[in-house]
Every structure is written in C-alpha cells, then in structure tokens.
mmCIF file of C-alpha atoms in Angstrom:
data_model
loop_
_atom_site.group_PDB
_atom_site.id
_atom_site.type_symbol
_atom_site.label_atom_id
_atom_site.label_comp_id
_atom_site.label_asym_id
_atom_site.label_seq_id
_atom_site.Cartn_x
_atom_site.Cartn_y
_atom_site.Cartn_z
ATOM 1 C CA MET A 130 130.731 51.522 112.300
ATOM 2 C CA ALA A 131 128.294 53.591 114.276
ATOM 3 C CA LYS A 132 125.629 55.430 112.326
ATOM 4 C CA LYS A 133 125.612 59.200 112.558
ATOM 5 C CA THR A 134 122.558 60.506 114.320
ATOM 6 C CA LYS A 135 120.690 62.913 112.110
ATOM 7 C CA LYS A 136 119.752 66.111 113.883
ATOM 8 C CA ILE A 137 116.005 66.638 113.944
ATOM 9 C CA GLU A 138 115.039 70.191 113.013
ATOM 10 C CA THR A 139 112.185 71.594 115.035
ATOM 11 C CA PRO A 140 109.639 73.363 112.825
ATOM 12 C CA ILE A 141 109.853 77.135 113.009
ATOM 13 C CA ASP A 142 107.105 78.773 115.044
ATOM 14 C CA GLN A 143 106.266 82.228 113.673
ATOM 15 C CA ARG A 144 105.573 83.330 117.266
ATOM 16 C CA GLU A 145 109.103 82.521 118.423
ATOM 17 C CA THR A 146 111.066 85.147 120.311
ATOM 18 C CA PHE A 147 114.746 85.538 121.068
ATOM 19 C CA VAL A 148 114.115 83.885 124.442
ATOM 20 C CA SER A 149 112.887 80.689 122.788
ATOM 21 C CA ILE A 150 115.951 80.431 120.508
ATOM 22 C CA GLN A 151 118.504 81.436 123.114
ATOM 23 C CA LYS A 152 119.896 77.924 123.546
ATOM 24 C CA SER A 153 120.386 77.365 119.796
ATOM 25 C CA PHE A 154 121.652 80.869 119.026
ATOM 26 C CA ALA A 155 125.333 79.852 119.057
ATOM 27 C CA ASP A 156 124.635 76.872 116.774
ATOM 28 C CA SER A 157 125.651 78.656 113.581
ATOM 29 C CA ASP A 158 128.503 79.038 111.077
ATOM 30 C CA LEU A 159 128.959 82.553 112.440
ATOM 31 C CA SER A 160 130.493 83.256 115.805
ATOM 32 C CA VAL A 161 128.158 84.768 118.383
ATOM 33 C CA GLY A 162 129.902 88.129 118.002
ATOM 34 C CA GLU A 163 129.597 88.090 114.202
ATOM 35 C CA LYS A 164 125.988 87.024 114.427
ATOM 36 C CA LEU A 165 125.164 89.832 116.873
ATOM 37 C CA LYS A 166 126.960 92.351 114.663
ATOM 38 C CA THR A 167 125.072 91.077 111.586
ATOM 39 C CA LEU A 168 121.747 91.330 113.411
ATOM 40 C CA TYR A 169 122.576 94.880 114.476
ATOM 41 C CA VAL A 170 123.489 95.915 110.912
ATOM 42 C CA LEU A 171 120.278 94.238 109.713
ATOM 43 C CA GLN A 172 118.290 96.262 112.260
ATOM 44 C CA GLN A 173 119.999 99.497 111.187
ATOM 45 C CA ALA A 174 119.105 98.808 107.545
ATOM 46 C CA ASP A 175 115.488 98.030 108.443
ATOM 47 C CA THR A 176 115.240 101.177 110.569
ATOM 48 C CA ALA A 177 116.543 103.316 107.706
ATOM 49 C CA ILE A 178 114.078 101.665 105.278
ATOM 50 C CA ASP A 179 111.260 102.304 107.763
ATOM 51 C CA LYS A 180 112.157 106.010 107.804
ATOM 52 C CA ILE A 181 112.005 106.142 104.008
ATOM 53 C CA LEU A 182 108.587 104.468 104.042
ATOM 54 C CA GLN A 183 107.435 106.920 106.728
ATOM 55 C CA LEU A 184 108.563 109.772 104.476
ATOM 56 C CA ARG A 185 106.126 108.488 101.860
ATOM 57 C CA GLY A 186 103.516 108.438 104.605
ATOM 58 C CA GLU A 187 99.997 107.570 103.562
ATOM 59 C CA LEU A 188 100.602 108.425 99.903
ATOM 60 C CA PRO A 189 100.761 104.824 98.588
ATOM 61 C CA MET A 190 97.499 104.003 100.378
ATOM 62 C CA GLU A 191 95.895 107.247 99.201
ATOM 63 C CA VAL A 192 96.883 106.445 95.607
ATOM 64 C CA GLU A 193 95.439 102.946 95.915
ATOM 65 C CA ASN A 194 92.209 104.254 97.481
ATOM 66 C CA LEU A 195 91.807 106.830 94.698
ATOM 67 C CA GLU A 196 92.398 104.176 92.025
ATOM 68 C CA ASN A 197 89.750 101.946 93.642
ATOM 69 C CA GLU A 198 87.304 104.853 93.937
ATOM 70 C CA ILE A 199 87.794 105.812 90.280
ATOM 71 C CA ALA A 200 87.282 102.175 89.232
ATOM 72 C CA ASP A 201 84.010 102.077 91.236
ATOM 73 C CA LEU A 202 82.846 105.367 89.707
ATOM 74 C CA LYS A 203 83.622 104.144 86.186
ATOM 75 C CA ALA A 204 81.708 100.931 86.872
ATOM 76 C CA LYS A 205 78.779 103.025 88.127
ATOM 77 C CA ALA A 206 78.923 105.187 84.994
ATOM 78 C CA VAL A 207 78.743 102.047 82.850
ATOM 79 C CA ARG A 208 75.706 100.798 84.803
ATOM 80 C CA VAL A 209 73.919 104.159 84.471
ATOM 81 C CA GLN A 210 74.669 104.282 80.737
ATOM 82 C CA GLU A 211 73.294 100.770 80.340
ATOM 83 C CA LEU A 212 70.100 101.843 82.136
ATOM 84 C CA ILE A 213 69.744 104.850 79.813
ATOM 85 C CA GLU A 214 70.111 102.554 76.797
ATOM 86 C CA GLU A 215 67.584 100.133 78.296
ATOM 87 C CA TYR A 216 65.105 102.970 78.898
ATOM 88 C CA THR A 217 65.654 104.201 75.323
ATOM 89 C CA ARG A 218 64.849 100.743 73.977
ATOM 90 C CA SER A 219 61.721 100.698 76.139
ATOM 91 C CA ILE A 220 60.595 104.016 74.651
ATOM 92 C CA ASN A 221 61.109 102.716 71.115
ATOM 93 C CA GLU A 222 59.112 99.569 71.917
ATOM 94 C CA ASN A 223 56.267 101.659 73.336
ATOM 95 C CA LYS A 224 56.311 103.878 70.242
ATOM 96 C CA ILE A 225 55.909 100.767 68.084
ATOM 97 C CA ASN A 226 53.030 99.652 70.336
ATOM 98 C CA ILE A 227 51.358 103.054 69.908
ATOM 99 C CA THR A 228 51.690 102.811 66.138
ATOM 100 C CA GLU A 229 50.162 99.327 66.194
ATOM 101 C CA CYS A 230 47.351 100.569 68.457
ATOM 102 C CA ASN A 231 46.610 103.462 66.090
ATOM 103 C CA ASP A 232 46.463 101.065 63.164
ATOM 104 C CA GLN A 233 44.083 98.781 65.037
ATOM 105 C CA ILE A 234 41.848 101.678 66.042
ATOM 106 C CA GLU A 235 41.647 102.901 62.441
ATOM 107 C CA LYS A 236 40.846 99.376 61.331
ATOM 108 C CA TYR A 237 38.020 99.011 63.901
ATOM 109 C CA LYS A 238 36.637 102.465 63.040
ATOM 110 C CA SER A 239 36.482 101.569 59.364
ATOM 111 C CA GLN A 240 34.501 98.454 60.302
ATOM 112 C CA LEU A 241 31.932 100.473 62.253
ATOM 113 C CA ASP A 242 30.328 101.691 58.973
ATOM 114 C CA LYS A 243 29.817 98.096 57.856
ATOM 115 C CA VAL A 244 28.199 96.588 60.974
ATOM 116 C CA ALA A 245 24.825 94.926 60.562
ATOM 117 C CA ASN A 246 23.533 95.230 64.114
ATOM 118 C CA SER A 247 24.019 97.006 67.405
ATOM 119 C CA ARG A 248 25.728 94.000 68.953
ATOM 120 C CA GLU A 249 28.595 94.159 66.457
ATOM 121 C CA PHE A 250 28.708 97.954 66.869
ATOM 122 C CA ASP A 251 29.066 97.668 70.655
ATOM 123 C CA SER A 252 31.694 94.947 70.292
ATOM 124 C CA LEU A 253 33.851 97.084 67.958
ATOM 125 C CA ASN A 254 33.523 100.122 70.233
ATOM 126 C CA LYS A 255 34.660 97.956 73.148
ATOM 127 C CA GLU A 256 37.705 96.834 71.155
ATOM 128 C CA ILE A 257 38.496 100.451 70.268
ATOM 129 C CA GLU A 258 38.296 101.410 73.971
ATOM 130 C CA ASN A 259 40.593 98.529 74.970
ATOM 131 C CA VAL A 260 43.174 99.345 72.303
ATOM 132 C CA ASP A 261 42.988 103.030 73.158
ATOM 133 C CA LEU A 262 43.629 102.151 76.808
ATOM 134 C CA LEU A 263 46.742 100.194 75.758
ATOM 135 C CA ARG A 264 47.844 103.210 73.712
ATOM 136 C CA GLN A 265 47.418 105.505 76.729
ATOM 137 C CA ILE A 266 49.421 103.111 78.914
ATOM 138 C CA ALA A 267 52.233 103.100 76.303
ATOM 139 C CA GLU A 268 52.164 106.925 76.160
ATOM 140 C CA LYS A 269 52.319 107.094 79.979
ATOM 141 C CA ASN A 270 55.240 104.650 80.002
ATOM 142 C CA ILE A 271 57.080 106.822 77.488
ATOM 143 C CA ALA A 272 56.565 109.955 79.582
ATOM 144 C CA GLU A 273 57.720 108.231 82.791
ATOM 145 C CA THR A 274 60.697 106.625 81.058
ATOM 146 C CA LYS A 275 61.768 109.978 79.615
ATOM 147 C CA GLU A 276 61.815 111.364 83.168
ATOM 148 C CA ARG A 277 63.967 108.419 84.278
ATOM 149 C CA ILE A 278 66.346 109.040 81.388
ATOM 150 C CA PHE A 279 66.566 112.707 82.356
ATOM 151 C CA ASP A 280 67.391 111.776 85.966
ATOM 152 C CA LYS A 281 69.946 109.150 84.888
ATOM 153 C CA LYS A 282 71.653 111.559 82.491
ATOM 154 C CA ASN A 283 72.013 114.050 85.339
ATOM 155 C CA GLU A 284 73.373 111.276 87.553
ATOM 156 C CA LEU A 285 75.801 110.259 84.810
ATOM 157 C CA GLU A 286 77.076 113.834 84.502
ATOM 158 C CA ILE A 287 77.660 113.998 88.260
ATOM 159 C CA VAL A 288 79.555 110.686 88.168
ATOM 160 C CA LYS A 289 81.677 111.899 85.231
ATOM 161 C CA GLU A 290 82.479 115.124 87.096
ATOM 162 C CA LYS A 291 83.530 113.087 90.145
ATOM 163 C CA ILE A 292 85.734 110.900 87.955
ATOM 164 C CA ALA A 293 87.410 113.992 86.488
ATOM 165 C CA VAL A 294 88.050 115.447 89.959
ATOM 166 C CA ARG A 295 89.370 112.137 91.320
ATOM 167 C CA ASN A 296 91.617 111.728 88.257
ATOM 168 C CA ASP A 297 93.132 115.142 88.973
ATOM 169 C CA ASP A 298 93.632 114.156 92.629
ATOM 170 C CA LEU A 299 95.199 110.857 91.573
ATOM 171 C CA LYS A 300 97.554 112.559 89.154
ATOM 172 C CA ALA A 301 98.720 114.978 91.862
ATOM 173 C CA LYS A 302 99.199 112.188 94.429
ATOM 174 C CA LYS A 303 101.113 110.037 91.949
ATOM 175 C CA GLU A 304 103.406 112.936 91.053
ATOM 176 C CA GLU A 305 104.034 113.652 94.731
ATOM 177 C CA LEU A 306 104.742 109.972 95.451
ATOM 178 C CA SER A 307 106.947 109.652 92.371
ATOM 179 C CA THR A 308 109.041 112.637 93.491
ATOM 180 C CA ILE A 309 109.602 111.100 96.927
ATOM 181 C CA VAL A 310 110.329 107.640 95.510
ATOM 182 C CA GLU A 311 112.821 109.015 92.989
ATOM 183 C CA SER A 312 114.622 111.039 95.659
ATOM 184 C CA THR A 313 115.034 107.973 97.892
ATOM 185 C CA ALA A 314 115.253 105.187 95.299
ATOM 186 C CA LYS A 315 119.048 104.802 95.291
ATOM 187 C CA GLU A 316 119.275 104.958 99.062
ATOM 188 C CA GLU A 317 116.472 102.417 99.480
ATOM 189 C CA GLU A 318 118.029 100.085 96.899
ATOM 190 C CA ALA A 319 121.379 100.176 98.726
ATOM 191 C CA LEU A 320 119.705 99.604 102.090
ATOM 192 C CA ARG A 321 117.695 96.653 100.807
ATOM 193 C CA ALA A 322 120.871 95.144 99.343
ATOM 194 C CA ASP A 323 122.546 95.489 102.753
ATOM 195 C CA ARG A 324 119.504 93.988 104.421
ATOM 196 C CA ASP A 325 119.416 91.005 102.050
ATOM 197 C CA ALA A 326 123.141 90.406 102.577
ATOM 198 C CA CYS A 327 122.686 90.358 106.361
ATOM 199 C CA ALA A 328 119.528 88.230 106.228
ATOM 200 C CA ALA A 329 121.371 85.661 104.066
ATOM 201 C CA LYS A 330 123.878 85.131 106.874
ATOM 202 C CA ILE A 331 121.263 84.590 109.579
ATOM 203 C CA ASP A 332 119.555 81.227 110.100
ATOM 204 C CA ALA A 333 115.818 80.978 109.460
ATOM 205 C CA ARG A 334 114.867 80.498 113.122
ATOM 206 C CA THR A 335 116.699 83.634 114.255
ATOM 207 C CA MET A 336 115.240 85.618 111.352
ATOM 208 C CA SER A 337 111.756 84.430 112.276
ATOM 209 C CA ALA A 338 112.238 85.591 115.881
ATOM 210 C CA TYR A 339 113.708 88.882 114.659
ATOM 211 C CA GLU A 340 110.729 89.577 112.387
ATOM 212 C CA HIS A 341 108.283 88.618 115.137
ATOM 213 C CA ILE A 342 109.858 91.013 117.646
ATOM 214 C CA ARG A 343 109.963 93.813 115.057
ATOM 215 C CA GLN A 344 106.315 93.408 114.150
ATOM 216 C CA SER A 345 105.175 93.253 117.778
ATOM 217 C CA SER A 346 107.060 96.376 118.938
ATOM 218 C CA ASN A 347 105.854 99.930 118.433
ATOM 219 C CA ASN A 348 109.212 101.246 117.244
ATOM 220 C CA GLN A 349 110.005 98.222 115.045
ATOM 221 C CA LEU A 350 113.223 97.557 116.980
ATOM 222 C CA ALA A 351 114.329 93.993 117.720
ATOM 223 C CA VAL A 352 118.061 94.604 118.203
ATOM 224 C CA VAL A 353 119.280 97.605 120.213
ATOM 225 C CA SER A 354 122.545 98.799 121.714
ATOM 226 C CA VAL A 355 123.045 99.862 125.302
ATOM 227 C CA PHE A 356 121.717 103.377 125.849
ATOM 228 C CA ASN A 357 123.486 105.926 128.023
ATOM 229 C CA GLY A 358 125.877 103.300 129.349
ATOM 230 C CA ASP A 359 123.424 101.253 131.421
ATOM 231 C CA SER A 360 119.966 101.115 129.815
ATOM 232 C CA CYS A 361 118.145 99.154 127.109
ATOM 233 C CA GLY A 362 118.011 101.132 123.873
ATOM 234 C CA GLY A 363 114.508 99.805 123.231
ATOM 235 C CA CYS A 364 112.582 100.206 126.493
ATOM 236 C CA PHE A 365 115.173 102.280 128.440
ATOM 237 C CA ASN A 366 115.018 100.093 131.541
ATOM 238 C CA SER A 367 118.236 99.656 133.526
ATOM 239 C CA ILE A 368 120.552 96.734 132.768
ATOM 240 C CA PRO A 369 122.300 94.886 135.652
ATOM 241 C CA PRO A 370 126.129 95.330 135.762
ATOM 242 C CA GLN A 371 126.879 91.654 135.062
ATOM 243 C CA ARG A 372 124.716 91.752 131.944
ATOM 244 C CA LEU A 373 126.578 94.863 130.774
ATOM 245 C CA ILE A 374 129.824 92.898 131.042
ATOM 246 C CA ASP A 375 128.314 90.010 129.062
ATOM 247 C CA ILE A 376 127.069 92.424 126.380
ATOM 248 C CA ALA A 377 130.504 94.010 126.063
ATOM 249 C CA SER A 378 132.127 90.569 125.636
ATOM 250 C CA ASN A 379 130.175 89.833 122.424
ATOM 251 C CA ARG A 380 130.163 86.161 123.418
ATOM 252 C CA LYS A 381 126.563 85.747 124.530
ATOM 253 C CA MET A 382 123.128 86.698 123.288
ATOM 254 C CA ILE A 383 121.810 88.969 126.009
ATOM 255 C CA ILE A 384 118.092 89.703 126.008
ATOM 256 C CA CYS A 385 116.400 92.571 127.802
ATOM 257 C CA GLU A 386 114.349 91.025 130.588
ATOM 258 C CA TYR A 387 111.715 93.747 130.190
ATOM 259 C CA CYS A 388 111.090 94.003 126.431
ATOM 260 C CA GLY A 389 112.676 90.836 124.969
ATOM 261 C CA ARG A 390 114.995 92.649 122.550
ATOM 262 C CA ILE A 391 118.590 91.611 121.899
ATOM 263 C CA LEU A 392 121.089 93.961 123.531
ATOM 264 C CA VAL A 393 124.380 94.504 121.688
ATOM 265 C CA ASN A 394 127.659 96.249 122.324
ATOM 266 C CA PRO A 395 127.482 100.026 121.742
ATOM 267 C CA ASP A 396 130.804 99.696 119.939
ATOM 268 C CA PHE A 397 128.876 98.192 117.003
ATOM 269 C CA GLU A 398 127.699 101.708 116.205
#
C-alpha cells in the first residue's frame, strides 16, 4: 500500500501579497466565489471599523499623552518634595552644629581666665576663631539652603498647578472619548463580530496577504469592487474587458495589475 505524501506547508511570509498566493487561492474548503465574497464582507467590516476609529480621531492618543504627562509631573513633584525635605534636614543639622560651636566657644572663653601664659592664651583664641569660622559657615549654609527651599517650594507650586490643569484637560478628553465610544460601541461590537466570523473562514496565508495589503495602502483597502463598470475601486485604473468577464464569473481571483488589490464582482455590494 502506497504511503500518502504529506503536503509540506510553506511558512507564511508577512510580506506576502495576493500575487504570491494566487496559485494556492483555490486550495480551500470554500469555493473561490464564496472566498471572494467572504473577503469582500471582511473588507467592508474593516472599513466601517476604520471609520469609527477615525471618528475618535486623536482622542485616544491625546488621553494617553496627558496621562503620561501627569505621571511625569507627579514624579517631578515627588522629587522636588524630597529635595525640600533634604534641605530641611540640612538646616537642622547646621543648627545643631551652630549650637555645638556656641558651646565650644563659651567653653574656650571660660578657660581664657585660667591660662598661665600667653602661649595658652593665643592657642585658645585660635581655637575660638576656628570654631567661630565653622559657626559662620553653618549660618551661611542655612541662609543659602533657605533660599533653595524657597525656590523649590515655588517650583512645587507651579508643578501642582500644572497637574491640576492637566487633570482638568484629561477629564474633559476622557468624557469626550467616552461619549463617542458609547455612541458607537454597539455598532463596533457587531462589526468586529462580523469581521471575526469572516476571518475564521479564511486561511492564514490569505489573511496574512490581506492584512499586508491593507497596511501598505493609504486607504486601507485590500479588496475592492469594480468602479463605474470598468475601473479598479482602489486605484481607479481601467480594467481590461477579459478581466471584467473573469471578475463577473466569481471563479477566479483577479488582481489589479496596478495596485495589487483583489477585484470582486460589484454584485457583492
């Protein structure tokens, strides 16, 4: 008994077009006519979905951009607040240093009355000068840090005001988008169900070519009917008479020689 030869499936190339699958197009559970009709209905569903998405326009992207901007502003506010807290800790540390310096100066001054010679007197005065210099540095640091805190608090207020404004913008954009989505939700759901039903009937290779053509064309059309009796509905170039006969027969996959789209019988409409 002869062994059945297993058909080797060629891997799907995401760059495939209808031209490259033309020979295998009829190799399907569907007849060529049914397959063409299914592809046309699929295209109609996708076109209607595209129109709904166009109605939403740039709103989804604007909402996302606003959300990202608000997140960045909030992160900036956290960083500024952390700097203010760090500066506050620095001021407290310098205040402690000043207190310690004052204590040391008082201690050295009390020792001046008990010195036995000028050498010890000069040494204590030198220590007092050094500690006083440290105290002045700490006082200067406090003054400069207070200025930084003032600047950062102003910056924080500006950031908070921006966050409030962007939150208002985001709320308005979300409400606008929600209104559009709600008004088209049922229609979109029905269209996507139709699309999924059609896509389930089409083999993976044809679907891959269909998606590739759609993505590479400006009007997102991969399957078009004959326009005005003798022209491609995608690029509007003239179709030879014999090809018009083949299109009308629904027995062959006819591809526009100019734009690479599938041409189908206008009766499908």
